Structure formats: structure tokens, C-alpha cells
Coordinates of N, CA and C and ligand atoms in Angstrom, one line a residue:
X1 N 102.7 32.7 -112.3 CA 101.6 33.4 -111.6 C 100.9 32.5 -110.6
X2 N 101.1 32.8 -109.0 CA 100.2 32.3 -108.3 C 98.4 32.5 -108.4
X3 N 98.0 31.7 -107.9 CA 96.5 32.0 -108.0 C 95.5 31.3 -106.7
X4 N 95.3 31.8 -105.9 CA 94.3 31.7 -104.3 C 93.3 31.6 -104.7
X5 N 92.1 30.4 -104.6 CA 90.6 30.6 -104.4 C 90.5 31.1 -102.9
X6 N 89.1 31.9 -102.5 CA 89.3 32.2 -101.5 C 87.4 32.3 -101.1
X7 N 86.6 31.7 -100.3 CA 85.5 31.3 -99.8 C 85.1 31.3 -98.9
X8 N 83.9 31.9 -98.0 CA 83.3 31.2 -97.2 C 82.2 30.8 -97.4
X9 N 81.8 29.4 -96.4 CA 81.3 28.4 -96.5 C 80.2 28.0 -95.2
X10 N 78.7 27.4 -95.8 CA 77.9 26.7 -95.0 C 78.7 25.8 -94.4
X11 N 78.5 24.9 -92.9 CA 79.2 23.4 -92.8 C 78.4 22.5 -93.7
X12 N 77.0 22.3 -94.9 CA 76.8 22.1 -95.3 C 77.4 22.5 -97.2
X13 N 78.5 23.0 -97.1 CA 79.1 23.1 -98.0 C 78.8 24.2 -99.4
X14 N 77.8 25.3 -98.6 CA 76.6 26.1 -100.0 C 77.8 27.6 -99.4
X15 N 78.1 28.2 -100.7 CA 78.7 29.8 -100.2 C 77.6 30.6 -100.7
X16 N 76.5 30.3 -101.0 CA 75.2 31.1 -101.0 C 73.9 30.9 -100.7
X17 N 72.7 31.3 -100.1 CA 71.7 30.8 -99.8 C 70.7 30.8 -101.2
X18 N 69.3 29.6 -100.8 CA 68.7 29.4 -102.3 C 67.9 31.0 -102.6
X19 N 68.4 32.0 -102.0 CA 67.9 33.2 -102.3 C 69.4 34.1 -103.4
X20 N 70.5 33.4 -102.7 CA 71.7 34.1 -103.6 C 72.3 35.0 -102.4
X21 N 71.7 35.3 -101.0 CA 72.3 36.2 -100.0 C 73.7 34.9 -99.8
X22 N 74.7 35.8 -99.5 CA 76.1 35.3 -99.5 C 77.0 35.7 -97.9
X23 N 76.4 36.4 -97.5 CA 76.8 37.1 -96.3 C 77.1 35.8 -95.0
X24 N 78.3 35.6 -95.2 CA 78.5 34.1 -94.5 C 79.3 34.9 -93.6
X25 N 80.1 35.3 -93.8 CA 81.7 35.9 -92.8 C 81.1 36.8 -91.8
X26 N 82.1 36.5 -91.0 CA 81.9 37.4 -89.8 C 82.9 38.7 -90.3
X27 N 82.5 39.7 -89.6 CA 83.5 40.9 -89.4 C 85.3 40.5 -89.5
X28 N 85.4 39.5 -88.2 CA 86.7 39.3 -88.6 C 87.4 38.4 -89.7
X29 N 86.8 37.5 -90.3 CA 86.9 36.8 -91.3 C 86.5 37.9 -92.5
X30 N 86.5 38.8 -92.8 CA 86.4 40.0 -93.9 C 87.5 40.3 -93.7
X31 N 88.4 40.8 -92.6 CA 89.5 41.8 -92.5 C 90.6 40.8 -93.0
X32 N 90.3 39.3 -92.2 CA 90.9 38.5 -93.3 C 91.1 38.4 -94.8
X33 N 90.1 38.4 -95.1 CA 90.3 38.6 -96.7 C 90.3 39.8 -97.3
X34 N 90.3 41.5 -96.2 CA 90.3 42.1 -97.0 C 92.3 42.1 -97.0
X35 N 92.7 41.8 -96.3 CA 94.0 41.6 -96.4 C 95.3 40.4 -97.2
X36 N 94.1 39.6 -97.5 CA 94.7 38.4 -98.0 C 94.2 39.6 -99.7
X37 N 93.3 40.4 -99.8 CA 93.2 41.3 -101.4 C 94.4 41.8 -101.3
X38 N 95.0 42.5 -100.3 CA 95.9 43.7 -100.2 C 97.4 43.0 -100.8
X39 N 97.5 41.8 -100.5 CA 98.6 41.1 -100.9 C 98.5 40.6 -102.1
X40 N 97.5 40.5 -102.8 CA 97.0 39.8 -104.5 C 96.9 41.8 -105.3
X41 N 97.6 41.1 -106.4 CA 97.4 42.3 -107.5 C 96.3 42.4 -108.2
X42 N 95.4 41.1 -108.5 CA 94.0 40.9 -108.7 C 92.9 40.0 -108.6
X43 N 91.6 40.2 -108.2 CA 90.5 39.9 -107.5 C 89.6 39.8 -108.6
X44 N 89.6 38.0 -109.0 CA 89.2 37.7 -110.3 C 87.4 37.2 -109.7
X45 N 86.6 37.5 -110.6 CA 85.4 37.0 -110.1 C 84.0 36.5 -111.4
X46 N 83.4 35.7 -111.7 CA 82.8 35.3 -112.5 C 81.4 36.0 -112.5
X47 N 80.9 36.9 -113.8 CA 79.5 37.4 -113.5 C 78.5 37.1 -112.9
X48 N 78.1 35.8 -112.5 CA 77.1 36.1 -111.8 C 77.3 36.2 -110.4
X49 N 78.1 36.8 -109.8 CA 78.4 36.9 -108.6 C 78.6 38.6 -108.6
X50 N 79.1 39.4 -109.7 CA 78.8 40.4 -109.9 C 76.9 40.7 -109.6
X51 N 76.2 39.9 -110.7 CA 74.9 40.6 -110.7 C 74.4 40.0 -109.7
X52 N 74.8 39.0 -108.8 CA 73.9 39.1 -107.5 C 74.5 39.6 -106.3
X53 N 76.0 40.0 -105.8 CA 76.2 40.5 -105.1 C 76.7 41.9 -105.1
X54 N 76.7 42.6 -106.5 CA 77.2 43.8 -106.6 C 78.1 44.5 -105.9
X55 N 79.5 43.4 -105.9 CA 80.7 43.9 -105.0 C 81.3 45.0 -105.9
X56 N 81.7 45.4 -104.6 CA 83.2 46.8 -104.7 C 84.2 46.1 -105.0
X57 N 84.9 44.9 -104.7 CA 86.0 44.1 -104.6 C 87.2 45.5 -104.5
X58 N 87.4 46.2 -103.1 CA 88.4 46.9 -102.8 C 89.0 46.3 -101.6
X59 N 90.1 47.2 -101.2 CA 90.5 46.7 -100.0 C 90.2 48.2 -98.7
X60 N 89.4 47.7 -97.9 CA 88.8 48.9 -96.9 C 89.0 48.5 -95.9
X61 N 89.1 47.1 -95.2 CA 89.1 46.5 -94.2 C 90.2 46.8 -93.2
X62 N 91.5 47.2 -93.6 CA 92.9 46.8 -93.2 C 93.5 48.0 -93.6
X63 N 94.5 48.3 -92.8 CA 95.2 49.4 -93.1 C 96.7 49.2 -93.8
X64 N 96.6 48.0 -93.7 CA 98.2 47.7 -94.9 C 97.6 47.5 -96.2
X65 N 97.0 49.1 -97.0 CA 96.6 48.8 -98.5 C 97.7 50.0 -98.6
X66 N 98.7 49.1 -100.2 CA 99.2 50.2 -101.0 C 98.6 51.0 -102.0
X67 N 97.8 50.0 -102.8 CA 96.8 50.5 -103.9 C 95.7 49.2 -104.1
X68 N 94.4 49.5 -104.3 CA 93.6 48.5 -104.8 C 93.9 47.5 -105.8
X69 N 93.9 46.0 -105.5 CA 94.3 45.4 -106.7 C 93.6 45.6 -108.1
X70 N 93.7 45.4 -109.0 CA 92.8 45.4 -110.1 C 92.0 44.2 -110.0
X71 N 90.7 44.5 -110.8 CA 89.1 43.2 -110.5 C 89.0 42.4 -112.0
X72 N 88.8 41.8 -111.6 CA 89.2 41.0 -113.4 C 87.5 40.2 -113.2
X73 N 86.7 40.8 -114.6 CA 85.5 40.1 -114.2 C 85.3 38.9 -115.7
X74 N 84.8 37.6 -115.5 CA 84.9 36.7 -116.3 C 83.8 37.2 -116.6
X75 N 83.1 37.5 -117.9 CA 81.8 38.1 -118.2 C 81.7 37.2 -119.9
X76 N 81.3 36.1 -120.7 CA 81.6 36.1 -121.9 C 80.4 37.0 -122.9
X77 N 79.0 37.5 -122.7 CA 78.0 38.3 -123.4 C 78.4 40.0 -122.6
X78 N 79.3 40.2 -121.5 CA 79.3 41.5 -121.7 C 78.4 41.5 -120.6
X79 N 77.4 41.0 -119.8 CA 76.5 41.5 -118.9 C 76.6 42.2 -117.9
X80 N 77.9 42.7 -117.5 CA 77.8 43.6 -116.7 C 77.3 44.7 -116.1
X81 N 76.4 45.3 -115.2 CA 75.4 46.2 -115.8 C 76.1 47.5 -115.5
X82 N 76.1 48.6 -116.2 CA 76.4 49.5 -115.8 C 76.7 50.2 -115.0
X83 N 75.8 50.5 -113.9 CA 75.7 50.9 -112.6 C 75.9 50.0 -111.8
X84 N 76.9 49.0 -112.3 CA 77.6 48.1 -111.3 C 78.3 49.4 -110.2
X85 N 78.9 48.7 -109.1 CA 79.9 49.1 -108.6 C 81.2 49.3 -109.0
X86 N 81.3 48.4 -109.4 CA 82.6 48.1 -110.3 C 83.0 48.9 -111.3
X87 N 81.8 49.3 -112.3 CA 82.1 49.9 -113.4 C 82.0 51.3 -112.9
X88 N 81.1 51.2 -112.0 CA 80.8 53.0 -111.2 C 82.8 53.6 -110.7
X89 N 83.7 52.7 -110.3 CA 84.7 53.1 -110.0 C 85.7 52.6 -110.7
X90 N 85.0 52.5 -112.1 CA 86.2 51.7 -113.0 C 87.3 52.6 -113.6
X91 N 86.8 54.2 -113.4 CA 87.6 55.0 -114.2 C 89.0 54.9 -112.9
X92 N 89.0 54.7 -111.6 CA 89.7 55.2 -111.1 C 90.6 53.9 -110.2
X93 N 90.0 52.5 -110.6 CA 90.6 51.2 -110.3 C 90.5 50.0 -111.5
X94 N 91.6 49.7 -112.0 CA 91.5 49.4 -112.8 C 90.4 47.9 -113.0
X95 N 90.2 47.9 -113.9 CA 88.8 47.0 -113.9 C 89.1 46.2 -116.1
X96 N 89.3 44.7 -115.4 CA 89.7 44.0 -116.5 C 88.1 43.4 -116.9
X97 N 87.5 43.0 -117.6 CA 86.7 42.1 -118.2 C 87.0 41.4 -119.3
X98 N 87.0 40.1 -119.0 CA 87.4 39.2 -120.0 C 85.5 38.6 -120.5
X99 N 85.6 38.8 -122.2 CA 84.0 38.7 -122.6 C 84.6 37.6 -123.8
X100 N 83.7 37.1 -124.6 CA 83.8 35.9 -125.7 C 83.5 36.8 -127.2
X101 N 83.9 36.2 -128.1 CA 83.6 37.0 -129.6 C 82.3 37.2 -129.1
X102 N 81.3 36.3 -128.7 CA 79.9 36.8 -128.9 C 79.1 38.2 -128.0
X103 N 80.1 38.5 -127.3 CA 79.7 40.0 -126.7 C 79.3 41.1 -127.6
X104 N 78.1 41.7 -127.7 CA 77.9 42.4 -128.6 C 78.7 44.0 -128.6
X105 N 79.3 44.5 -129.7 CA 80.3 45.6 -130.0 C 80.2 46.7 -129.3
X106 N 78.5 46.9 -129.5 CA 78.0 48.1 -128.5 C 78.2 48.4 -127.0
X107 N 78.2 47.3 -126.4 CA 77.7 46.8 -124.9 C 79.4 46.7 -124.8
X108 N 80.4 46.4 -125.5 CA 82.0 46.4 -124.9 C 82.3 47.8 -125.2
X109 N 82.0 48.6 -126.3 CA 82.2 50.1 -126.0 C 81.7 51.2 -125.1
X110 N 80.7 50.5 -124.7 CA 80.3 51.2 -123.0 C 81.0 50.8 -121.9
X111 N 81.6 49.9 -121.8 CA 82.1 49.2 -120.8 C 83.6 50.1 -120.9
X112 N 84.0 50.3 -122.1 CA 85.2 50.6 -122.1 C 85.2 52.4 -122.1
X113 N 83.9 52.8 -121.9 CA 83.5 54.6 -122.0 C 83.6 54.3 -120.6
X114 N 83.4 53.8 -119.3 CA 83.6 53.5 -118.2 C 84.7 53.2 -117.7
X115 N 85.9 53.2 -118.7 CA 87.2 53.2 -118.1 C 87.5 51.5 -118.1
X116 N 86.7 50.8 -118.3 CA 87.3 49.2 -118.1 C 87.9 48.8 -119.4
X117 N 88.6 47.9 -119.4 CA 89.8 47.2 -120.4 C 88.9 46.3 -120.5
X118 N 88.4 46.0 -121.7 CA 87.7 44.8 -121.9 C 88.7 43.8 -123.2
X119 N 88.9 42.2 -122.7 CA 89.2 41.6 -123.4 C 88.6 40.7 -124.6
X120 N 88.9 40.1 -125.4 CA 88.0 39.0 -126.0 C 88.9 38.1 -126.1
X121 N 88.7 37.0 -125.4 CA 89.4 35.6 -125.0 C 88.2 34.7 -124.8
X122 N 87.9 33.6 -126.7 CA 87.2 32.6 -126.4 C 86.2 32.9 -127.4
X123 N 85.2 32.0 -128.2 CA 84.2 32.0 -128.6 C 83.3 32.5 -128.3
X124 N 82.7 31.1 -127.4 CA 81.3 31.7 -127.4 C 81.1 32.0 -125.9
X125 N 82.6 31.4 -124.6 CA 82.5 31.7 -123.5 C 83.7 32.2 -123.4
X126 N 84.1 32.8 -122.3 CA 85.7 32.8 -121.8 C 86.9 32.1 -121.7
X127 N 87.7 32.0 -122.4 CA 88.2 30.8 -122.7 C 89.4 31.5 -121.4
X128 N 89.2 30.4 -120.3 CA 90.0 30.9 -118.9 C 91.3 30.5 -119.0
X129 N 91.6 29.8 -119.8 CA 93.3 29.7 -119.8 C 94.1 31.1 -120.4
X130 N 93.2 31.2 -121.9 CA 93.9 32.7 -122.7 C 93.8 33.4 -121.9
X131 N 92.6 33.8 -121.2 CA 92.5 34.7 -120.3 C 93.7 34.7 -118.8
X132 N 94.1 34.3 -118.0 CA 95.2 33.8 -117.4 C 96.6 33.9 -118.1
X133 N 96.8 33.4 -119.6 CA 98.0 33.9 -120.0 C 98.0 35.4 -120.3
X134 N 96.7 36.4 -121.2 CA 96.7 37.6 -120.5 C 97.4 38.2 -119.5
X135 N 96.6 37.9 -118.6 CA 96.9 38.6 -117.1 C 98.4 38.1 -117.4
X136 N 99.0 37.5 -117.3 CA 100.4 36.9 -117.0 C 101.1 37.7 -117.6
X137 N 101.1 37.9 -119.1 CA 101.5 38.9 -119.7 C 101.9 40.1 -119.3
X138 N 100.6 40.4 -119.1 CA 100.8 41.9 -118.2 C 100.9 42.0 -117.0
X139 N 101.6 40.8 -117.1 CA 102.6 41.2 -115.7 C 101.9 41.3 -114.3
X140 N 101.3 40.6 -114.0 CA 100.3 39.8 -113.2 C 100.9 38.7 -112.2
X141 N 101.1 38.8 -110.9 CA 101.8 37.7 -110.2 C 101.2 37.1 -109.1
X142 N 99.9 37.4 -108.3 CA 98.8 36.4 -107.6 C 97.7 37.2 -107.8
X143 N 96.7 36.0 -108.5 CA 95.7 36.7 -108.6 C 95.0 35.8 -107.2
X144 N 93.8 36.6 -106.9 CA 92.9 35.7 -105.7 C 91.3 36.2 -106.6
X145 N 91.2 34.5 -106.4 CA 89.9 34.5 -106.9 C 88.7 34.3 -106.0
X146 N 87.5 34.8 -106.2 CA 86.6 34.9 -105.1 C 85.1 35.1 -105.2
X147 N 85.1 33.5 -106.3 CA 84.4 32.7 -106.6 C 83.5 33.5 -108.0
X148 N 82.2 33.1 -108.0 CA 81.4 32.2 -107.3 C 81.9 30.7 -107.3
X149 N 80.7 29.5 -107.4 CA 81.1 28.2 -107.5 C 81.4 27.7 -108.9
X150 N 80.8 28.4 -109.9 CA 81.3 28.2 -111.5 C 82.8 28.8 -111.9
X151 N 83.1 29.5 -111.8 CA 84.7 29.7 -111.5 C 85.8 29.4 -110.7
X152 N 85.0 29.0 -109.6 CA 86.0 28.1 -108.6 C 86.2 26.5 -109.3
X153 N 85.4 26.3 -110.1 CA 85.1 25.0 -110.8 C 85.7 24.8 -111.8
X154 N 86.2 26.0 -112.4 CA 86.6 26.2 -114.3 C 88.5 26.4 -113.3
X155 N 88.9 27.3 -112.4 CA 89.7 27.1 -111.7 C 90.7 25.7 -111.6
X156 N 89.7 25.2 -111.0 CA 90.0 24.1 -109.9 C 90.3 22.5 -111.3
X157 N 89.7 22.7 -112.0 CA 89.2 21.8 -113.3 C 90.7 22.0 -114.2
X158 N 90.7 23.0 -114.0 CA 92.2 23.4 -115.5 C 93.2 23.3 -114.2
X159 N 93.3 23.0 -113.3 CA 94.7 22.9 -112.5 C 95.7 23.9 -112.0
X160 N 95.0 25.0 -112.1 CA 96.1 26.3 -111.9 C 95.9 26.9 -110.5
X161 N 95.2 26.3 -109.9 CA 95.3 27.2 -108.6 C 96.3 26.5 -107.5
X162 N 96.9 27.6 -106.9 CA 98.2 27.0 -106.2 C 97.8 26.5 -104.5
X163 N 96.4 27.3 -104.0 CA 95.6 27.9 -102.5 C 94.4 27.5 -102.5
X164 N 93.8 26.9 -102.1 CA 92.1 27.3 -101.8 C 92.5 27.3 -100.2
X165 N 91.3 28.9 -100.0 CA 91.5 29.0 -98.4 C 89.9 29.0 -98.4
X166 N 89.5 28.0 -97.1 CA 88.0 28.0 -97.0 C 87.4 28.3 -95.7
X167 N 86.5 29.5 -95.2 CA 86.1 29.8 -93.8 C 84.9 28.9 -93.9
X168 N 84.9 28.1 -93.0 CA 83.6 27.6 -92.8 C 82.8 27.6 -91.4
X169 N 81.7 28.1 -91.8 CA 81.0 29.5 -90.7 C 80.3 28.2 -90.3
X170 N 79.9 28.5 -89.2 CA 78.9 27.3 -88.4 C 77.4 27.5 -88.4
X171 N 77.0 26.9 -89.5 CA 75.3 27.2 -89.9 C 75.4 26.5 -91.1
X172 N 73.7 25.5 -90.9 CA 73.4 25.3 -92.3 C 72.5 25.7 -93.2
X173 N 72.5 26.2 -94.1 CA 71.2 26.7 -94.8 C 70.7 26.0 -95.9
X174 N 71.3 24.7 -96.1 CA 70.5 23.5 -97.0 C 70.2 23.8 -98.4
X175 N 69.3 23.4 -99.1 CA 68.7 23.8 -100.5 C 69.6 23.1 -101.5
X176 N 68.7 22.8 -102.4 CA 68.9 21.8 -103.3 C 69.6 22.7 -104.6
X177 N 69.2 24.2 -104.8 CA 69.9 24.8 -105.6 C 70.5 26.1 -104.8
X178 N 71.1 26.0 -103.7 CA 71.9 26.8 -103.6 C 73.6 27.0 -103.8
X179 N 73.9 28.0 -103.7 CA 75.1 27.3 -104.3 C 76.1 26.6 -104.1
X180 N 77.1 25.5 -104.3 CA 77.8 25.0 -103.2 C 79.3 25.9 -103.9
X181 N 80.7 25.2 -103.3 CA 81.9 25.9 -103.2 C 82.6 25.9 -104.2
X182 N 82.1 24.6 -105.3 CA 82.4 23.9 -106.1 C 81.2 23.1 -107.2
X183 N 80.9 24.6 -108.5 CA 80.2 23.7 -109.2 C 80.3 23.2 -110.4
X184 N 80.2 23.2 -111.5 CA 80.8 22.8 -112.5 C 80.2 21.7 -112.8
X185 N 80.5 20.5 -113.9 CA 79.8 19.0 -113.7 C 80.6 18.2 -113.0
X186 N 82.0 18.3 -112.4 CA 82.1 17.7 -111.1 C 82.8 16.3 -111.9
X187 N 83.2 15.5 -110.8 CA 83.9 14.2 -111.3 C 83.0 13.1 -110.9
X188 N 83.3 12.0 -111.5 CA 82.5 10.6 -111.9 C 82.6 10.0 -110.2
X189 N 84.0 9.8 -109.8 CA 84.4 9.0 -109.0 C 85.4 10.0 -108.0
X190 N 85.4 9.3 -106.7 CA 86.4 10.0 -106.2 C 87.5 9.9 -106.0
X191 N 88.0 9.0 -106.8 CA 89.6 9.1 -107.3 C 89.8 10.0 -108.0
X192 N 89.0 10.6 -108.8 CA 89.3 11.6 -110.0 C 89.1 13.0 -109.4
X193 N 88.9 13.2 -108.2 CA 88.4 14.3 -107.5 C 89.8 15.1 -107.3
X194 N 90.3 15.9 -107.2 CA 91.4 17.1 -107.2 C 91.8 16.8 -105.8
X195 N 92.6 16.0 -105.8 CA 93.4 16.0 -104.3 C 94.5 17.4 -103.8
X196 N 94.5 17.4 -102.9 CA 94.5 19.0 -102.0 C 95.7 18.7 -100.6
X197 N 96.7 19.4 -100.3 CA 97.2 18.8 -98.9 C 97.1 19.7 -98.1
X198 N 96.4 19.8 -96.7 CA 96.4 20.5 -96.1 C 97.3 21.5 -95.1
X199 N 97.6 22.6 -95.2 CA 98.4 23.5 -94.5 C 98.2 24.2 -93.5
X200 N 96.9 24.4 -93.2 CA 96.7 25.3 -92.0 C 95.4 25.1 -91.5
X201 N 94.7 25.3 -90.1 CA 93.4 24.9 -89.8 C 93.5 26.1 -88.6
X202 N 92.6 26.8 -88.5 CA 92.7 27.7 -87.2 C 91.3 28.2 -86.9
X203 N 91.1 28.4 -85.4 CA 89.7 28.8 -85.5 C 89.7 30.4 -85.0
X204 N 88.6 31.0 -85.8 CA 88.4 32.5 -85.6 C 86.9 32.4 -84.3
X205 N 86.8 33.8 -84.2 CA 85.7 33.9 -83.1 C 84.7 33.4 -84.0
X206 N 83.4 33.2 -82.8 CA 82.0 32.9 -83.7 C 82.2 31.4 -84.1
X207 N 83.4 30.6 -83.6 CA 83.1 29.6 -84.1 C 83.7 29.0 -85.7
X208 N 83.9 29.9 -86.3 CA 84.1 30.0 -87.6 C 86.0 28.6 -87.7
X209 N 85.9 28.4 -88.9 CA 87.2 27.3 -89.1 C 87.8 28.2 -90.4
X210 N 88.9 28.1 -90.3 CA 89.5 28.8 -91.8 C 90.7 27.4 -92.2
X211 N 90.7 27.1 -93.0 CA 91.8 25.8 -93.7 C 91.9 26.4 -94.6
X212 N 93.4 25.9 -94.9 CA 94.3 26.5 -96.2 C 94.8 25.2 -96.6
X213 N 94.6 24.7 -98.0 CA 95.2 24.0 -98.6 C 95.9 24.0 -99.8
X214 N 97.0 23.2 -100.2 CA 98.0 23.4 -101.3 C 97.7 22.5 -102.5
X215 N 97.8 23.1 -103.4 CA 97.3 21.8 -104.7 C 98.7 21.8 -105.8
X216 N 98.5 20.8 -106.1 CA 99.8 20.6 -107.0 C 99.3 20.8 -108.5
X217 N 99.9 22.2 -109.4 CA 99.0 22.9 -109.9 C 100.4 23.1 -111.1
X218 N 99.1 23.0 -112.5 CA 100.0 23.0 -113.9 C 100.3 24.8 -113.8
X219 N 101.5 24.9 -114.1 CA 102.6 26.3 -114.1 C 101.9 27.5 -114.8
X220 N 101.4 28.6 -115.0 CA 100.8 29.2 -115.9 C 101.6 30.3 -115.7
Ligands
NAP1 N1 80.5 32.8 -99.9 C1 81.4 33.2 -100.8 O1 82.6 33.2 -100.5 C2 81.0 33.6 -102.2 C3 81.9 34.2 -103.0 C4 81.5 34.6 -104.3 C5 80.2 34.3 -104.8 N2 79.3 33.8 -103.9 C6 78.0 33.5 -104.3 O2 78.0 32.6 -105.5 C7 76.9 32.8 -106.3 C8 77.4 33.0 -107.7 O3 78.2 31.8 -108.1 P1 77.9 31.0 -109.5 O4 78.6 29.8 -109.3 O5 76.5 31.0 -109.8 O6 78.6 32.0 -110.6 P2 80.0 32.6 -110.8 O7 81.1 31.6 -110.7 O8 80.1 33.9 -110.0 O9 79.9 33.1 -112.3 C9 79.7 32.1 -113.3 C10 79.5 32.7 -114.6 O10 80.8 33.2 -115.1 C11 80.8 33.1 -116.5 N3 81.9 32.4 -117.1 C12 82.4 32.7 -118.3 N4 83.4 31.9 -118.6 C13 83.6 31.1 -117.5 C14 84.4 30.0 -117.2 N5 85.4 29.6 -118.1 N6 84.3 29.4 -116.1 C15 83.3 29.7 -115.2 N7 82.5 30.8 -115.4 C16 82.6 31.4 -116.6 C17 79.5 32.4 -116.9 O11 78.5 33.3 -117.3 P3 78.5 33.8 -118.9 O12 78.3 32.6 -119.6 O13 77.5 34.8 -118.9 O14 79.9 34.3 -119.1 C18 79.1 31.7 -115.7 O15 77.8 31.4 -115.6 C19 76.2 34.1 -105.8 O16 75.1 33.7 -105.1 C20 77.2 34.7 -104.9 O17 76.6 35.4 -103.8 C21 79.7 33.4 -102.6

């Protein structure tokens, strides 16, 4: 199973502002990624990027869609809110949640009266590898992930991603807690930092930079 992180980015390194607005990409850097979806079977994403951006995760942009990939949400309490988007069109695209034993019974049988497949992989969080052999199982062959920074981190940390593609938009919006591309607790030193080779650099209008890099990534 391949697996793409996929981001855009302050030149200051933040994919959200200290308000949580995320709206970095230009028009044409969307059509980009709505096409780089079209070619992934699924568009994995960690809750709180659900509750603050309340994506559709479809493909609209591009006219080479065969079917919407399925949305795989890393959720371990279940918080997904109902009147997500997601769950609003969950009866009719498939919609995975992976939640932890601690998700309460009730709150996974609504989720699942909404058409979503809810998993339990993990204690008291998501345990992201079971969750990944999952998907693999069922027959799962690039997923694209698309963030936030705590799952690009849980990602990037277990060694399974084969891509990170990063637009990085020309503006800085600074802040001490906003989000950067990559959060997690991070490494000591920078030898221990995830070495990356890079593949591609190209510039879009607006200024914008898109780099593709390849990581040398444990098989899953
Ligand atoms: N510019 C961009 O390209 C872009 C893309 C996506 C998001 N964003 C922005 O990023 C921000 C959200 O990012 P974020 O870093 O706060 O959160 P996130 O990565 O979207 O979600 C993190 C949450 O996922 C859950 N989770 C469960 N198991 C996990 C695991 N093994 N590893 C990681 N997460 C796990 C945790 O919540 P539980 O403990 O409740 O399970 C965790 O707090 C938003 O402001 C959004 O707008 C920007």
C-alpha cells in the first residue's frame, strides 16, 4: 500500500492560521490535489481537521473522476459531529472511521445509522498501524493523506509514507500556536530527523512552489 501526505504550506512553515483558517491554495493548486484524490482510493484525515475545516474530501475539481475515493477519518472518542459533511454524504461515499475501545457504544451506532463503517483499532487512541493493516486488507492500494499536522506526524514517525508533496504558498502568517506541517513531539537532533530525497520542484501561478519528495519507507 502506497501512502502520499499531501499539504499546503506558509513559507513560514504553518498549514493553518492561529485562528485554524487553512485556505492556503490557490484555485490551481486545488485542481491539483483534486486530481492527485482522483488517483488515491482513499483520503485519510485526522479529527481535528474534520471539526475545524468541515471538508467534503470529494473529487469536484477535475474531470478525470471515476468514483470518489473513500475518506478514512482517524477519530479515537468518536467525535465526529453529525452534521459533518462527511457523515451528511456518508450513506452514498463510503466513509471509514477508525475510533479506540474508548469511543462510547452509542456515538459509534449513530455514526454507523449514517452509513459510515466504523472501526475499533487501539485503546485509548487509534492505533495507526492496525488501522493501515485494515485498510490493506481491504484491499486498499494508495491512500493520500491530507493532514492535519498530528497525523502527518503519527505518519511520517511510523515510516510508511512513500510522498510528501508540499505547495508552499508565498505568505507568512506567523504564530506561536498555529499549526505547522509537522507536529507531533518531533526529534531531539537533526540527525534523527526523517531524511527525504527530492523529486520534483515546479512553480505554479501566484507564485506558489510545489516539491515532491520520496522517503525510504517500512512496507505495509
Ligand atoms: N493546509 C493544509 O494542507 C491543511 C490540511 C489539513 C489540515 N489543515 C489544518 O490543520 C489543523 C488540524 O491539524 P491538527 O494537527 O491539529 O490535527 P489533525 O492531524 O487533523 O488531527 C489530530 C487528531 O487526530 C486524532 N488521532 C487519533 N489517533 C491519532 C494518531 N495515531 N496520530 C495522529 N492523530 C491521531 C487525535 O484526536 P483524538 O485523540 O480525538 O482521536 C488527534 O488530536 C486545522 O487547522 C486544519 O485546518 C491544513
Amino acid at each position: 500500500m502506497r501512502i502520499t501526505v499531501n499539504a499546503a504550506m506558509t513559507v513560514d512553515g504553518k498549514i493553518a492560521t492561529v485562528s485554524g483558517n487553512s485556505k492556503i491554495s490557490s484555485k490551481e493548486d486545488l485542481v491539483r490535489v483534486h486530481k492527485l484524490r482522483s488517483k488515491s482510493d482513499a483520503i485519510m484525515v485526522g479529527i481535528s481537521t474534520v471539526l475545524i475545516d468541515n471538508p467534503l474530501l470529494t473529487v469536484r475539481l477535475t474531470k478525470y473522476k471515476q468514483k470518489d475515493p473513500s475518506r478514512v477519518i482517524i477519530d479515537s472518542c468518536g467525535r465526529i459531529p453529525l452534521d459533518s459533511k462527511i457523515l451528511k454524504t456518508a450513506s452514498r461515499i463510503e466513509t471509514i472511521i477508525f475510533v479506540s475501545e474508548g469511543a462510547q457504544k452509542q456515538k459509534i451506532q449513530s455514526l454507523k445509522d449514517r452509513g459510515a463503517k466504523v472501526i475499533v483499532a487501539g485503546r485509548k487512541n487509534v492505533d495507526l498501524i492496525k488501522a493501515l493493516f485494515y485498510l490493506k486488507k481491504m484491499g486498499f492500494k494508495h491512500i493520500l493523506a491530507e493532514g492535519g499536522g498530528e497525523l502527518n506526524w503519527s505518519l511520517l514517525n511510523l515510516g510508511v509514507v512513500d510522498k510528501l508533496i508540499v505547495t508552499i504558498a508565498p505568505i507568512i502568517v506567523g504564530g506561536r500556536t498555529s499549526t505547522t506541517l509537522v507536529e507531533g513531539c518531533g526529534y531531539g537532533t537533526i540527525s534523527d530527523g526523517i531524511k527525504m530525497e527530492l523529486n520534483k520542484v515546479y512553480r505554479q501561478n501566484h507564485g506558489e512552489l510545489v516539491v515532491a519528495y520520496s522517503l525510504n519507507r517500512f512496507d505495509i
